[in-house]
DNA sequence: CACAAAGTGCCACTGAGTGCCAGTTTTGGC
DNA sequence: GCCAAAACTGGCACTCAGTGGCACTTTGTG
């Protein structure tokens, strides 16, 4: 990695770490950007060259995860049943989330405690939903009806995934996330009428 | 209506109207709260006694609609199939939205053009989802499994509803919203496997 | 080494949002 | 109608997020 890039990564990491320490000890609103900059040894002006705003600090993996998701979605287009594709992706992410359980839970508690962050979090879901809809649409073929079906399905999918994540967070990440995910997708596939 | 209440309603309305005029002519970020206050003949300090922040101006019916939704949800608890309850509610709101099509579309274009507003909009969905989950849970009875099923279902429901609204907005509110809603709920109920 | 490009720091500025307090308006009891 | 309490408003001073501009330093390239 070129020196310049390495330095940037270091600064970014310093800002994220400093912010996390402050956020968790003082809370989000009580932490000023000045404090974070001081801790990270960087000017305020520079901060805004790394992050659009204070909120973005709470989602440091946003774009990285989206990219990974997009890459995985490529594989979904080819599977006969798109929900099966989601199952595979779900398993991958469940594995990652379980492995980083502690830090992810801490992050989530922060987000849940600040309305502005909770709102921003949905922007991420929106990105994922759009990506899914596009994939399903390609899979379903041309036509207005199939586009609408793709979008409904993507909306429902993100809905159950988000509900599942919230459930998992609420239970302190104790349940088997991969299993929760599979069950959620079963519901999505078969409708929510049957008792099991 | 007591005098005091009437005056408050008038001020609130004046602020909303002034804001809408400015937002639509200058854009959201380009409009300052000072301008809105000047138009409405009210001090800046008073503005913040009516709205939490500038964003809240873009969702003037938020709490009113939620309350109406909660009232309608009461009826759902009793229907044998909760999705049928949603169908009824859906029809009610579809009617209102279609009747106010023009202003609702204008409002929505504003929201879609400002990321911060789009983010806030999801807070509303979250309120609705929570309410639905509670209702379904009551309907499904005690137990962890039925709670999770209720939450998954609520998540999926809000997902398809939001997707449907976006579709309707995109088509300039031309399609029959009531029908779109019913079709979306069909998908929710039967799963998204079948071609129709 | 020289030079362009990328990155940084500093300063001044706008605008959102809050705490405080003094002044005004409405309400309800008499 | 009168008066005190309660509700509402305006103005001021303040903190902090976020931006534009410019001079300075560091890195990559020939």
Short mmCIF file of C-alpha atoms (C1' of nucleotides) in Angstrom, two decimals:
data_model
loop_
_atom_site.label_atom_id
_atom_site.label_comp_id
_atom_site.label_asym_id
_atom_site.label_seq_id
_atom_site.Cartn_x
_atom_site.Cartn_y
_atom_site.Cartn_z
CA UNK A 1 0.00 0.00 0.00
CA UNK A 2 1.41 3.38 -1.02
CA UNK A 3 2.42 5.62 1.86
CA UNK A 4 -0.30 8.17 1.18
CA UNK A 5 -3.03 5.59 1.29
CA UNK A 6 -1.65 4.07 4.46
CA UNK A 7 -1.67 7.44 6.18
CA UNK A 8 -5.23 8.06 5.17
CA UNK A 9 -6.31 4.72 6.50
CA UNK A 10 -4.52 5.48 9.76
CA UNK A 11 -6.19 8.86 10.16
CA UNK A 12 -9.57 7.37 9.42
CA UNK A 13 -9.02 4.63 11.93
CA UNK A 14 -7.82 7.11 14.55
CA UNK A 15 -10.96 9.17 14.09
CA UNK A 16 -13.24 6.15 14.34
CA UNK A 17 -11.51 4.84 17.46
CA UNK A 18 -11.47 8.22 19.17
CA UNK A 19 -15.12 8.72 18.32
CA UNK A 20 -16.11 5.31 19.63
CA UNK A 21 -14.34 5.87 22.92
CA UNK A 22 -16.04 9.23 23.38
CA UNK A 23 -19.45 8.10 22.18
CA UNK A 24 -19.52 5.19 24.54
CA UNK A 25 -18.32 7.12 27.54
CA UNK A 26 -20.10 10.47 27.03
CA UNK A 27 -22.80 9.70 24.52
CA UNK A 28 -23.18 10.86 20.95
CA UNK A 29 -24.63 14.34 21.29
CA UNK A 30 -22.39 15.15 24.21
CA UNK A 31 -19.31 14.51 22.12
CA UNK A 32 -18.10 17.38 19.98
CA UNK A 33 -16.16 16.96 16.78
CA UNK A 34 -13.46 19.12 18.32
CA UNK A 35 -12.88 16.55 21.03
CA UNK A 36 -12.64 13.73 18.53
CA UNK A 37 -10.19 15.71 16.43
CA UNK A 38 -8.06 16.53 19.43
CA UNK A 39 -7.90 12.86 20.40
CA UNK A 40 -7.05 11.83 16.87
CA UNK A 41 -4.51 14.62 16.43
CA UNK A 42 -6.17 16.11 13.40
CA UNK A 43 -7.79 19.43 12.56
CA UNK A 44 -11.53 19.89 12.43
CA UNK A 45 -11.32 20.84 8.80
CA UNK A 46 -9.62 17.56 8.04
CA UNK A 47 -12.29 15.62 9.86
CA UNK A 48 -14.81 16.74 7.27
CA UNK A 49 -12.57 15.51 4.51
CA UNK A 50 -12.93 11.98 5.91
CA UNK A 51 -16.57 11.97 6.98
CA UNK A 52 -19.56 13.77 5.61
CA UNK A 53 -20.85 14.47 9.09
CA UNK A 54 -20.75 13.31 12.65
CA UNK A 55 -23.38 10.67 11.98
CA UNK A 56 -21.23 8.89 9.43
CA UNK A 57 -18.81 8.00 12.23
CA UNK A 58 -21.34 5.56 13.58
CA UNK A 59 -21.38 3.49 10.38
CA UNK A 60 -17.74 3.07 9.50
CA UNK A 61 -18.30 -0.13 7.52
CA UNK A 62 -21.25 1.06 5.53
CA UNK A 63 -19.78 1.27 2.07
CA UNK A 64 -17.47 -1.68 2.55
CA UNK A 65 -20.37 -3.95 3.52
CA UNK A 66 -22.56 -2.71 0.71
CA UNK A 67 -19.85 -3.55 -1.79
CA UNK A 68 -19.51 -7.01 -0.40
CA UNK A 69 -23.25 -7.46 -0.56
CA UNK A 70 -23.32 -6.33 -4.18
CA UNK A 71 -20.62 -8.82 -5.05
CA UNK A 72 -22.56 -11.62 -3.39
CA UNK A 73 -25.75 -10.58 -5.14
CA UNK A 74 -24.11 -11.32 -8.45
CA UNK A 75 -24.29 -14.98 -7.61
CA UNK A 76 -27.98 -14.74 -6.77
CA UNK A 77 -29.03 -13.79 -10.25
CA UNK A 78 -28.22 -17.27 -11.46
CA UNK A 79 -29.96 -19.35 -8.82
CA UNK A 80 -33.40 -20.64 -9.88
CA UNK A 81 -35.08 -19.33 -6.74
CA UNK A 82 -33.82 -15.91 -5.65
CA UNK A 83 -34.67 -16.57 -2.01
CA UNK A 84 -32.16 -19.40 -2.02
CA UNK A 85 -29.59 -16.90 -3.15
CA UNK A 86 -30.47 -14.73 -0.19
CA UNK A 87 -30.09 -17.70 2.11
CA UNK A 88 -26.48 -18.06 1.06
CA UNK A 89 -25.75 -14.38 1.52
CA UNK A 90 -27.51 -14.43 4.84
CA UNK A 91 -25.29 -17.26 6.02
CA UNK A 92 -22.18 -15.32 5.08
CA UNK A 93 -23.17 -12.18 6.93
CA UNK A 94 -24.51 -14.11 9.90
CA UNK A 95 -21.08 -15.62 10.24
CA UNK A 96 -19.35 -12.26 10.19
CA UNK A 97 -21.79 -10.68 12.61
CA UNK A 98 -21.52 -13.53 15.06
CA UNK A 99 -17.75 -13.36 14.93
CA UNK A 100 -17.75 -9.64 15.73
CA UNK A 101 -20.68 -9.88 18.07
CA UNK A 102 -19.35 -7.68 20.86
CA UNK A 103 -18.34 -4.68 18.80
CA UNK A 104 -21.42 -4.90 16.63
CA UNK A 105 -23.70 -4.92 19.65
CA UNK A 106 -21.95 -1.91 21.13
CA UNK A 107 -22.29 -0.09 17.84
CA UNK A 108 -25.96 -0.95 17.68
CA UNK A 109 -26.73 0.23 21.18
CA UNK A 110 -25.26 3.55 20.22
CA UNK A 111 -27.36 3.77 17.10
CA UNK A 112 -30.54 2.83 18.94
CA UNK A 113 -29.97 5.47 21.57
CA UNK A 114 -29.80 8.36 19.10
CA UNK A 115 -32.82 9.01 16.88
CA UNK A 116 -30.77 10.73 14.23
CA UNK A 117 -28.57 7.66 13.95
CA UNK A 118 -31.49 5.28 13.86
CA UNK A 119 -32.85 7.32 10.98
CA UNK A 120 -29.56 7.21 9.12
CA UNK A 121 -29.35 3.49 9.57
CA UNK A 122 -32.33 3.08 7.30
CA UNK A 123 -30.46 4.75 4.49
CA UNK A 124 -28.27 1.69 4.50
CA UNK A 125 -31.26 -0.62 4.27
CA UNK A 126 -32.44 1.42 1.38
CA UNK A 127 -29.20 0.86 -0.50
CA UNK A 128 -29.48 -2.86 0.04
CA UNK A 129 -33.11 -2.93 -0.95
CA UNK A 130 -32.41 -1.12 -4.19
CA UNK A 131 -29.63 -3.51 -5.02
CA UNK A 132 -31.81 -6.52 -4.31
CA UNK A 133 -34.67 -5.19 -6.35
CA UNK A 134 -32.38 -4.71 -9.34
CA UNK A 135 -31.07 -8.25 -9.03
CA UNK A 136 -34.52 -9.78 -8.69
CA UNK A 137 -35.71 -7.75 -11.61
CA UNK A 138 -32.95 -9.09 -13.84
CA UNK A 139 -33.83 -12.54 -12.62
CA UNK A 140 -37.59 -12.18 -13.24
CA UNK A 141 -37.21 -10.74 -16.72
CA UNK A 142 -38.64 -7.72 -18.46
CA UNK A 143 -42.03 -6.22 -17.91
CA UNK A 144 -43.70 -3.86 -15.49
CA UNK A 145 -45.33 -6.68 -13.51
CA UNK A 146 -42.06 -8.44 -12.87
CA UNK A 147 -40.39 -5.21 -11.87
CA UNK A 148 -43.08 -4.53 -9.33
CA UNK A 149 -42.86 -8.05 -8.03
CA UNK A 150 -39.09 -7.66 -7.69
CA UNK A 151 -39.47 -4.48 -5.73
CA UNK A 152 -42.13 -5.86 -3.44
CA UNK A 153 -40.00 -8.86 -2.75
CA UNK A 154 -36.94 -6.75 -2.03
CA UNK A 155 -38.98 -4.57 0.30
CA UNK A 156 -40.33 -7.55 2.18
CA UNK A 157 -36.88 -9.12 2.31
CA UNK A 158 -35.23 -6.10 3.84
CA UNK A 159 -38.18 -5.85 6.21
CA UNK A 160 -37.75 -9.33 7.61
CA UNK A 161 -33.98 -9.02 7.69
CA UNK A 162 -34.15 -5.81 9.68
CA UNK A 163 -36.72 -7.30 12.05
CA UNK A 164 -34.47 -10.29 12.52
CA UNK A 165 -31.46 -8.15 13.26
CA UNK A 166 -33.40 -6.16 15.83
CA UNK A 167 -34.50 -9.35 17.49
CA UNK A 168 -30.95 -10.59 17.60
CA UNK A 169 -29.68 -7.31 19.05
CA UNK A 170 -32.39 -7.36 21.65
CA UNK A 171 -31.31 -10.82 22.77
CA UNK A 172 -27.72 -9.59 23.09
CA UNK A 173 -26.64 -11.54 20.06
CA UNK A 174 -27.19 -14.82 21.86
CA UNK A 175 -29.46 -16.63 19.37
CA UNK A 176 -28.01 -18.34 16.34
CA UNK A 177 -28.23 -15.58 13.79
CA UNK A 178 -27.83 -17.88 10.80
CA UNK A 179 -30.83 -19.91 11.91
CA UNK A 180 -32.93 -16.83 12.63
CA UNK A 181 -32.14 -15.61 9.15
CA UNK A 182 -33.14 -18.87 7.50
CA UNK A 183 -36.43 -18.91 9.37
CA UNK A 184 -37.13 -15.34 8.37
CA UNK A 185 -36.54 -16.19 4.73
CA UNK A 186 -38.84 -19.21 5.05
CA UNK A 187 -41.59 -16.83 6.11
CA UNK A 188 -40.81 -14.55 3.23
CA UNK A 189 -40.99 -17.43 0.78
CA UNK A 190 -44.11 -19.15 2.03
CA UNK A 191 -46.08 -16.25 3.36
CA UNK A 192 -46.86 -15.73 7.00
CA UNK A 193 -50.09 -17.67 7.17
CA UNK A 194 -49.06 -21.10 8.31
CA UNK A 195 -48.27 -21.58 11.96
CA UNK A 196 -44.79 -22.91 11.16
CA UNK B 1 -62.17 25.18 20.19
CA UNK B 2 -60.70 27.34 22.95
CA UNK B 3 -59.00 30.50 21.79
CA UNK B 4 -55.56 29.41 22.86
CA UNK B 5 -55.78 26.17 20.94
CA UNK B 6 -57.06 27.93 17.85
CA UNK B 7 -54.15 30.33 17.87
CA UNK B 8 -51.67 27.51 18.21
CA UNK B 9 -53.22 25.71 15.29
CA UNK B 10 -53.04 28.90 13.26
CA UNK B 11 -49.36 29.47 14.04
CA UNK B 12 -48.54 25.89 13.24
CA UNK B 13 -50.37 26.12 9.96
CA UNK B 14 -48.68 29.41 9.11
CA UNK B 15 -45.28 27.84 9.69
CA UNK B 16 -46.07 24.81 7.59
CA UNK B 17 -47.41 26.88 4.70
CA UNK B 18 -44.52 29.31 4.77
CA UNK B 19 -42.08 26.44 4.87
CA UNK B 20 -43.72 24.66 1.97
CA UNK B 21 -43.65 27.73 -0.20
CA UNK B 22 -39.98 28.30 0.52
CA UNK B 23 -38.97 24.65 0.25
CA UNK B 24 -40.59 24.28 -3.13
CA UNK B 25 -39.20 27.48 -4.55
CA UNK B 26 -35.70 27.51 -3.02
CA UNK B 27 -35.17 23.98 -1.83
CA UNK B 28 -34.88 22.62 1.69
CA UNK B 29 -31.29 23.38 2.64
CA UNK B 30 -31.41 26.78 1.01
CA UNK B 31 -34.29 27.83 3.23
CA UNK B 32 -33.36 29.12 6.65
CA UNK B 33 -35.60 28.90 9.68
CA UNK B 34 -35.31 32.68 9.96
CA UNK B 35 -36.99 33.11 6.60
CA UNK B 36 -39.81 30.80 7.53
CA UNK B 37 -40.33 32.62 10.80
CA UNK B 38 -40.35 35.98 9.10
CA UNK B 39 -42.99 34.77 6.63
CA UNK B 40 -45.09 33.33 9.40
CA UNK B 41 -44.68 36.34 11.64
CA UNK B 42 -43.22 34.45 14.54
CA UNK B 43 -39.92 34.46 16.38
CA UNK B 44 -37.28 31.82 15.82
CA UNK B 45 -37.51 30.82 19.44
CA UNK B 46 -41.18 30.13 19.03
CA UNK B 47 -40.57 28.02 15.97
CA UNK B 48 -38.73 25.50 18.08
CA UNK B 49 -41.67 25.30 20.42
CA UNK B 50 -43.79 24.01 17.54
CA UNK B 51 -41.30 21.75 15.76
CA UNK B 52 -38.39 19.77 17.06
CA UNK B 53 -36.30 20.74 14.09
CA UNK B 54 -36.41 21.86 10.51
CA UNK B 55 -36.92 18.31 9.30
CA UNK B 56 -40.15 17.91 11.19
CA UNK B 57 -41.68 20.56 8.93
CA UNK B 58 -41.63 18.09 6.09
CA UNK B 59 -43.87 15.63 7.93
CA UNK B 60 -46.65 17.77 9.35
CA UNK B 61 -49.16 14.92 9.51
CA UNK B 62 -46.89 12.40 11.10
CA UNK B 63 -48.42 12.08 14.53
CA UNK B 64 -51.96 12.59 13.33
CA UNK B 65 -51.68 9.75 10.80
CA UNK B 66 -50.03 7.46 13.29
CA UNK B 67 -52.88 7.97 15.71
CA UNK B 68 -55.39 7.21 13.03
CA UNK B 69 -53.47 4.09 12.11
CA UNK B 70 -53.38 2.98 15.73
CA UNK B 71 -57.14 3.42 16.00
CA UNK B 72 -57.69 1.36 12.86
CA UNK B 73 -55.34 -1.31 14.11
CA UNK B 74 -57.65 -1.92 17.02
CA UNK B 75 -60.10 -3.44 14.61
CA UNK B 76 -57.45 -5.72 13.16
CA UNK B 77 -56.89 -7.63 16.38
CA UNK B 78 -60.27 -9.21 16.02
CA UNK B 79 -60.16 -10.35 12.42
CA UNK B 80 -59.25 -14.03 11.96
CA UNK B 81 -56.51 -13.28 9.45
CA UNK B 82 -54.47 -10.20 10.32
CA UNK B 83 -53.62 -9.53 6.69
CA UNK B 84 -57.30 -9.02 6.02
CA UNK B 85 -57.26 -6.35 8.68
CA UNK B 86 -54.42 -4.66 6.89
CA UNK B 87 -56.39 -4.77 3.67
CA UNK B 88 -59.11 -2.70 5.24
CA UNK B 89 -56.68 -0.16 6.64
CA UNK B 90 -54.88 -0.04 3.35
CA UNK B 91 -58.10 0.80 1.57
CA UNK B 92 -58.77 3.67 3.96
CA UNK B 93 -55.38 5.25 3.53
CA UNK B 94 -55.33 4.64 -0.21
CA UNK B 95 -58.50 6.65 -0.39
CA UNK B 96 -57.04 9.55 1.54
CA UNK B 97 -53.81 9.55 -0.40
CA UNK B 98 -55.56 9.48 -3.73
CA UNK B 99 -57.79 12.35 -2.69
CA UNK B 100 -54.80 14.50 -1.72
CA UNK B 101 -52.66 13.21 -4.53
CA UNK B 102 -51.18 16.52 -5.65
CA UNK B 103 -50.00 17.81 -2.30
CA UNK B 104 -48.76 14.42 -1.23
CA UNK B 105 -46.72 14.03 -4.36
CA UNK B 106 -45.19 17.46 -3.90
CA UNK B 107 -44.33 16.62 -0.33
CA UNK B 108 -42.76 13.37 -1.40
CA UNK B 109 -40.60 14.90 -4.07
CA UNK B 110 -39.22 17.20 -1.45
CA UNK B 111 -38.46 14.30 0.89
CA UNK B 112 -36.81 12.28 -1.86
CA UNK B 113 -34.58 15.17 -2.83
CA UNK B 114 -33.07 15.59 0.62
CA UNK B 115 -31.19 12.64 2.12
CA UNK B 116 -31.77 13.82 5.67
CA UNK B 117 -35.50 13.86 5.06
CA UNK B 118 -35.51 10.47 3.40
CA UNK B 119 -33.78 9.15 6.48
CA UNK B 120 -36.30 10.74 8.80
CA UNK B 121 -39.14 9.28 6.82
CA UNK B 122 -38.10 5.84 7.93
CA UNK B 123 -38.66 6.81 11.53
CA UNK B 124 -42.30 6.97 10.66
CA UNK B 125 -42.27 3.51 9.15
CA UNK B 126 -40.64 2.31 12.29
CA UNK B 127 -43.50 3.67 14.39
CA UNK B 128 -46.01 1.89 12.21
CA UNK B 129 -44.06 -1.32 12.21
CA UNK B 130 -43.85 -1.36 15.98
CA UNK B 131 -47.58 -0.78 16.25
CA UNK B 132 -48.34 -3.55 13.80
CA UNK B 133 -46.02 -5.98 15.52
CA UNK B 134 -47.76 -5.36 18.84
CA UNK B 135 -51.16 -5.94 17.29
CA UNK B 136 -50.12 -9.14 15.53
CA UNK B 137 -48.51 -10.35 18.69
CA UNK B 138 -51.73 -9.91 20.63
CA UNK B 139 -53.50 -11.71 17.85
CA UNK B 140 -51.08 -14.63 17.71
CA UNK B 141 -51.00 -15.18 21.44
CA UNK B 142 -48.22 -15.60 24.00
CA UNK B 143 -44.89 -17.18 23.42
CA UNK B 144 -41.53 -16.24 21.96
CA UNK B 145 -42.23 -17.91 18.63
CA UNK B 146 -45.43 -16.01 18.04
CA UNK B 147 -43.76 -12.76 18.99
CA UNK B 148 -41.03 -13.32 16.48
CA UNK B 149 -43.53 -14.28 13.82
CA UNK B 150 -45.47 -11.11 14.57
CA UNK B 151 -42.40 -8.98 14.21
CA UNK B 152 -41.28 -10.66 11.00
CA UNK B 153 -44.71 -10.17 9.56
CA UNK B 154 -44.83 -6.52 10.55
CA UNK B 155 -41.40 -5.98 9.06
CA UNK B 156 -42.40 -7.58 5.79
CA UNK B 157 -45.67 -5.68 5.75
CA UNK B 158 -44.06 -2.29 6.15
CA UNK B 159 -41.53 -3.35 3.55
CA UNK B 160 -44.10 -4.08 0.88
CA UNK B 161 -46.16 -1.05 1.79
CA UNK B 162 -43.19 1.26 1.47
CA UNK B 163 -42.20 -0.34 -1.82
CA UNK B 164 -45.74 0.14 -3.07
CA UNK B 165 -45.79 3.78 -2.07
CA UNK B 166 -42.51 4.41 -3.83
CA UNK B 167 -43.88 2.78 -6.94
CA UNK B 168 -46.98 4.91 -6.77
CA UNK B 169 -44.95 8.08 -6.27
CA UNK B 170 -42.73 7.18 -9.19
CA UNK B 171 -45.74 6.83 -11.44
CA UNK B 172 -46.96 10.27 -10.34
CA UNK B 173 -49.78 8.81 -8.34
CA UNK B 174 -51.52 7.60 -11.50
CA UNK B 175 -52.04 3.90 -10.66
CA UNK B 176 -54.91 2.83 -8.47
CA UNK B 177 -53.28 2.85 -5.08
CA UNK B 178 -55.93 0.73 -3.42
CA UNK B 179 -55.38 -2.02 -5.98
CA UNK B 180 -51.59 -1.80 -5.71
CA UNK B 181 -51.93 -2.17 -1.97
CA UNK B 182 -54.15 -5.23 -2.22
CA UNK B 183 -51.73 -6.88 -4.60
CA UNK B 184 -48.83 -6.15 -2.32
CA UNK B 185 -50.66 -7.73 0.59
CA UNK B 186 -51.44 -10.77 -1.55
CA UNK B 187 -47.73 -11.24 -2.03
CA UNK B 188 -47.15 -10.85 1.66
CA UNK B 189 -49.75 -13.45 2.45
CA UNK B 190 -48.86 -16.07 -0.11
CA UNK B 191 -45.17 -15.58 -0.39
CA UNK B 192 -43.44 -14.33 -3.48
CA UNK B 193 -42.89 -17.60 -5.22
CA UNK B 194 -45.83 -17.94 -7.53
CA UNK B 195 -45.79 -15.96 -10.73
CA UNK B 196 -49.08 -14.28 -9.81
"C1'" DC C 1 16.30 18.05 -7.64
"C1'" DA C 2 12.03 20.08 -9.48
"C1'" DC C 3 7.42 20.21 -10.00
"C1'" DA C 4 2.49 18.81 -9.78
"C1'" DA C 5 -0.92 16.78 -7.08
"C1'" DA C 6 -2.85 15.44 -2.90
"C1'" DG C 7 -3.53 16.36 1.64
"C1'" DT C 8 -3.62 19.47 5.82
"C1'" DG C 9 -4.33 23.50 9.01
"C1'" DC C 10 -6.18 27.83 10.07
"C1'" DC C 11 -9.57 31.46 9.91
"C1'" DA C 12 -13.84 33.48 9.27
"C1'" DC C 13 -18.51 32.71 8.42
"C1'" DT C 14 -23.54 30.89 8.28
"C1'" DG C 15 -27.13 28.62 10.37
"C1'" DA C 16 -29.32 25.02 13.62
"C1'" DG C 17 -30.68 24.39 18.08
"C1'" DT C 18 -30.81 25.57 23.44
"C1'" DG C 19 -31.10 27.97 28.08
"C1'" DC C 20 -32.73 31.80 30.35
"C1'" DC C 21 -35.58 35.40 31.69
"C1'" DA C 22 -38.65 39.15 31.22
"C1'" DG C 23 -43.00 40.55 29.17
"C1'" DT C 24 -47.64 39.40 27.33
"C1'" DT C 25 -52.00 36.81 26.71
"C1'" DT C 26 -55.39 33.49 28.12
"C1'" DT C 27 -57.91 31.07 31.50
"C1'" DG C 28 -60.54 29.97 35.54
"C1'" DG C 29 -62.16 31.25 40.15
"C1'" DC C 30 -64.29 34.78 42.56
"C1'" DG D 1 -65.34 42.59 35.47
"C1'" DC D 2 -60.97 41.53 38.45
"C1'" DC D 3 -57.03 39.05 39.53
"C1'" DA D 4 -53.71 35.60 40.07
"C1'" DA D 5 -51.88 31.50 37.99
"C1'" DA D 6 -50.66 29.23 33.95
"C1'" DA D 7 -49.48 29.18 29.21
"C1'" DC D 8 -47.32 31.35 25.60
"C1'" DT D 9 -43.97 34.52 23.26
"C1'" DG D 10 -39.78 37.31 22.10
"C1'" DG D 11 -35.11 38.48 22.49
"C1'" DC D 12 -30.48 37.62 23.73
"C1'" DA D 13 -26.41 35.10 24.25
"C1'" DC D 14 -24.33 30.91 23.57
"C1'" DT D 15 -22.51 26.23 21.63
"C1'" DC D 16 -21.56 23.51 17.93
"C1'" DA D 17 -22.06 21.46 13.01
"C1'" DG D 18 -20.67 22.28 8.66
"C1'" DT D 19 -18.47 25.20 4.51
"C1'" DG D 20 -15.42 28.17 1.62
"C1'" DG D 21 -10.98 29.96 0.84
"C1'" DC D 22 -6.15 30.10 0.98
"C1'" DA D 23 -1.50 29.27 2.38
"C1'" DC D 24 1.47 25.52 3.70
"C1'" DT D 25 3.41 20.75 3.79
"C1'" DT D 26 3.93 16.06 2.16
"C1'" DT D 27 3.97 12.57 -1.40
"C1'" DG D 28 4.58 10.62 -6.04
"C1'" DT D 29 6.91 11.27 -10.66
"C1'" DG D 30 10.39 12.23 -14.20
#
